[in-house]
Amino acid sequence: MEPPTLLLAPALDQIRVTPWGDPIVDRLGHDPRSHYVEKFWLGVLGPTTILLLRHCAQSLEESPEGFDLNFKATASALGLGRKVGRAGPLTRSFERACRFSVVRSLSPTEVEVRRRLPPLNRTQVSRLSPRRQHEHAIFLEGELRLNNETIQRRARRLALGLVECGDAVDDAELQLGRWRFHPSIAADAVRWAWDQHHGPLDGLANSSN
């Protein structure tokens, strides 16, 4: 599959930048100014493109509906000189961002920019240095543990509400299953909630009191 192409008009002085809405990436991704992007995306996109994405992220915070980006002023502000056009470093940064699907063209005068960058895929991770690959694996383990702890806390809060309303253990577990909690998380949550409200189960797993 050919990488996406940037459709900027030649000799363009200014473009319109609007946010690229993506419910999944917006929820799971990383702010361009984050430690994750600086540490792991930097080697993929390069420092100039990361700098551009950070600039856009800040500008979109200030103007959520979008903003007009002046090439000469932006290049100068980012320390890229004032050279514009196809050979300019700012245009090349937009082209690189487009190839990696963090920017996309809507027209020759408008682009969308992701407010958050997705986690690196396996191919991208494999191209990192061995040290960075190891650090990325450790980061993912920490994210998974944090996510599991968050899910567990939420399941326990819901389970306690069910038990306090009089649900038996099996009924509470069944309801958590309907809410799409994993069976092991549902079982742990209900038993914790029962202990909090009634005391230890002592084998009375299906008792309502």
PDB file of N, CA and C in Angstrom, residues 162-171 190 193-209:
ATOM      1  N   LEU A 162     -23.823  -3.629  44.049  1.00  0.00           N
ATOM      2  CA  LEU A 162     -24.752  -4.742  43.849  1.00  0.00           C
ATOM      3  C   LEU A 162     -24.985  -5.507  45.147  1.00  0.00           C
ATOM      4  N   VAL A 163     -23.907  -5.776  45.873  1.00  0.00           N
ATOM      5  CA  VAL A 163     -24.033  -6.532  47.124  1.00  0.00           C
ATOM      6  C   VAL A 163     -24.821  -5.724  48.155  1.00  0.00           C
ATOM      7  N   GLU A 164     -24.565  -4.439  48.222  1.00  0.00           N
ATOM      8  CA  GLU A 164     -25.297  -3.591  49.171  1.00  0.00           C
ATOM      9  C   GLU A 164     -26.780  -3.519  48.840  1.00  0.00           C
ATOM     10  N   CYS A 165     -27.120  -3.730  47.552  1.00  0.00           N
ATOM     11  CA  CYS A 165     -28.529  -3.742  47.140  1.00  0.00           C
ATOM     12  C   CYS A 165     -29.174  -5.110  47.327  1.00  0.00           C
ATOM     13  N   GLY A 166     -28.404  -6.092  47.833  1.00  0.00           N
ATOM     14  CA  GLY A 166     -28.977  -7.381  48.158  1.00  0.00           C
ATOM     15  C   GLY A 166     -28.714  -8.499  47.177  1.00  0.00           C
ATOM     16  N   ASP A 167     -27.897  -8.268  46.138  1.00  0.00           N
ATOM     17  CA  ASP A 167     -27.614  -9.338  45.176  1.00  0.00           C
ATOM     18  C   ASP A 167     -26.804 -10.445  45.835  1.00  0.00           C
ATOM     19  N   ALA A 168     -27.119 -11.688  45.491  1.00  0.00           N
ATOM     20  CA  ALA A 168     -26.302 -12.820  45.898  1.00  0.00           C
ATOM     21  C   ALA A 168     -25.014 -12.825  45.078  1.00  0.00           C
ATOM     22  N   VAL A 169     -24.044 -13.638  45.513  1.00  0.00           N
ATOM     23  CA  VAL A 169     -22.745 -13.680  44.856  1.00  0.00           C
ATOM     24  C   VAL A 169     -22.872 -14.019  43.376  1.00  0.00           C
ATOM     25  N   ASP A 170     -23.616 -15.091  43.069  1.00  0.00           N
ATOM     26  CA  ASP A 170     -23.718 -15.511  41.667  1.00  0.00           C
ATOM     27  C   ASP A 170     -24.461 -14.476  40.823  1.00  0.00           C
ATOM     28  N   ASP A 171     -25.473 -13.843  41.403  1.00  0.00           N
ATOM     29  CA  ASP A 171     -26.208 -12.815  40.662  1.00  0.00           C
ATOM     30  C   ASP A 171     -25.313 -11.609  40.369  1.00  0.00           C
ATOM     31  N   VAL A 190     -16.598  -9.411  43.285  1.00  0.00           N
ATOM     32  CA  VAL A 190     -17.762  -9.786  44.102  1.00  0.00           C
ATOM     33  C   VAL A 190     -17.325 -10.335  45.450  1.00  0.00           C
ATOM     34  N   ALA A 193     -16.248  -7.440  47.532  1.00  0.00           N
ATOM     35  CA  ALA A 193     -17.407  -6.663  47.964  1.00  0.00           C
ATOM     36  C   ALA A 193     -18.161  -7.387  49.073  1.00  0.00           C
ATOM     37  N   TRP A 194     -18.281  -8.706  48.939  1.00  0.00           N
ATOM     38  CA  TRP A 194     -18.998  -9.483  49.967  1.00  0.00           C
ATOM     39  C   TRP A 194     -18.266  -9.412  51.303  1.00  0.00           C
ATOM     40  N   ASP A 195     -16.927  -9.530  51.234  1.00  0.00           N
ATOM     41  CA  ASP A 195     -16.127  -9.432  52.455  1.00  0.00           C
ATOM     42  C   ASP A 195     -16.304  -8.073  53.116  1.00  0.00           C
ATOM     43  N   GLN A 196     -16.367  -7.013  52.288  1.00  0.00           N
ATOM     44  CA  GLN A 196     -16.514  -5.673  52.836  1.00  0.00           C
ATOM     45  C   GLN A 196     -17.871  -5.476  53.505  1.00  0.00           C
ATOM     46  N   HIS A 197     -18.905  -6.064  52.925  1.00  0.00           N
ATOM     47  CA  HIS A 197     -20.274  -5.806  53.400  1.00  0.00           C
ATOM     48  C   HIS A 197     -20.766  -6.827  54.429  1.00  0.00           C
ATOM     49  N   HIS A 198     -20.401  -8.108  54.210  1.00  0.00           N
ATOM     50  CA  HIS A 198     -20.931  -9.169  55.079  1.00  0.00           C
ATOM     51  C   HIS A 198     -19.864  -9.869  55.909  1.00  0.00           C
ATOM     52  N   GLY A 199     -18.613  -9.679  55.574  1.00  0.00           N
ATOM     53  CA  GLY A 199     -17.560 -10.479  56.178  1.00  0.00           C
ATOM     54  C   GLY A 199     -17.198 -11.630  55.250  1.00  0.00           C
ATOM     55  N   PRO A 200     -16.154 -12.427  55.586  1.00  0.00           N
ATOM     56  CA  PRO A 200     -15.688 -13.515  54.712  1.00  0.00           C
ATOM     57  C   PRO A 200     -16.810 -14.463  54.311  1.00  0.00           C
ATOM     58  N   LEU A 201     -16.696 -14.955  53.067  1.00  0.00           N
ATOM     59  CA  LEU A 201     -17.735 -15.850  52.547  1.00  0.00           C
ATOM     60  C   LEU A 201     -17.819 -17.165  53.308  1.00  0.00           C
ATOM     61  N   ASP A 202     -16.661 -17.729  53.679  1.00  0.00           N
ATOM     62  CA  ASP A 202     -16.637 -19.003  54.412  1.00  0.00           C
ATOM     63  C   ASP A 202     -17.429 -20.079  53.683  1.00  0.00           C
ATOM     64  N   GLY A 203     -17.292 -20.103  52.355  1.00  0.00           N
ATOM     65  CA  GLY A 203     -17.921 -21.160  51.599  1.00  0.00           C
ATOM     66  C   GLY A 203     -19.358 -20.902  51.238  1.00  0.00           C
ATOM     67  N   LEU A 204     -19.945 -19.792  51.695  1.00  0.00           N
ATOM     68  CA  LEU A 204     -21.355 -19.509  51.385  1.00  0.00           C
ATOM     69  C   LEU A 204     -21.441 -18.653  50.127  1.00  0.00           C
ATOM     70  N   ALA A 205     -20.807 -19.105  49.061  1.00  0.00           N
ATOM     71  CA  ALA A 205     -20.686 -18.283  47.845  1.00  0.00           C
ATOM     72  C   ALA A 205     -22.025 -17.925  47.261  1.00  0.00           C
ATOM     73  N   ASN A 206     -23.021 -18.744  47.412  1.00  0.00           N
ATOM     74  CA  ASN A 206     -24.301 -18.494  46.770  1.00  0.00           C
ATOM     75  C   ASN A 206     -25.363 -18.034  47.764  1.00  0.00           C
ATOM     76  N   SER A 207     -24.919 -17.720  48.971  1.00  0.00           N
ATOM     77  CA  SER A 207     -25.863 -17.252  49.972  1.00  0.00           C
ATOM     78  C   SER A 207     -26.088 -15.751  49.809  1.00  0.00           C
ATOM     79  N   SER A 208     -27.284 -15.301  50.028  1.00  0.00           N
ATOM     80  CA  SER A 208     -27.570 -13.860  49.937  1.00  0.00           C
ATOM     81  C   SER A 208     -27.353 -13.153  51.248  1.00  0.00           C
ATOM     82  N   ASN A 209     -26.990 -13.866  52.323  1.00  0.00           N
ATOM     83  CA  ASN A 209     -26.761 -13.247  53.619  1.00  0.00           C
ATOM     84  C   ASN A 209     -25.874 -14.153  54.451  1.00  0.00           C
TER      85      ASN A 209
END
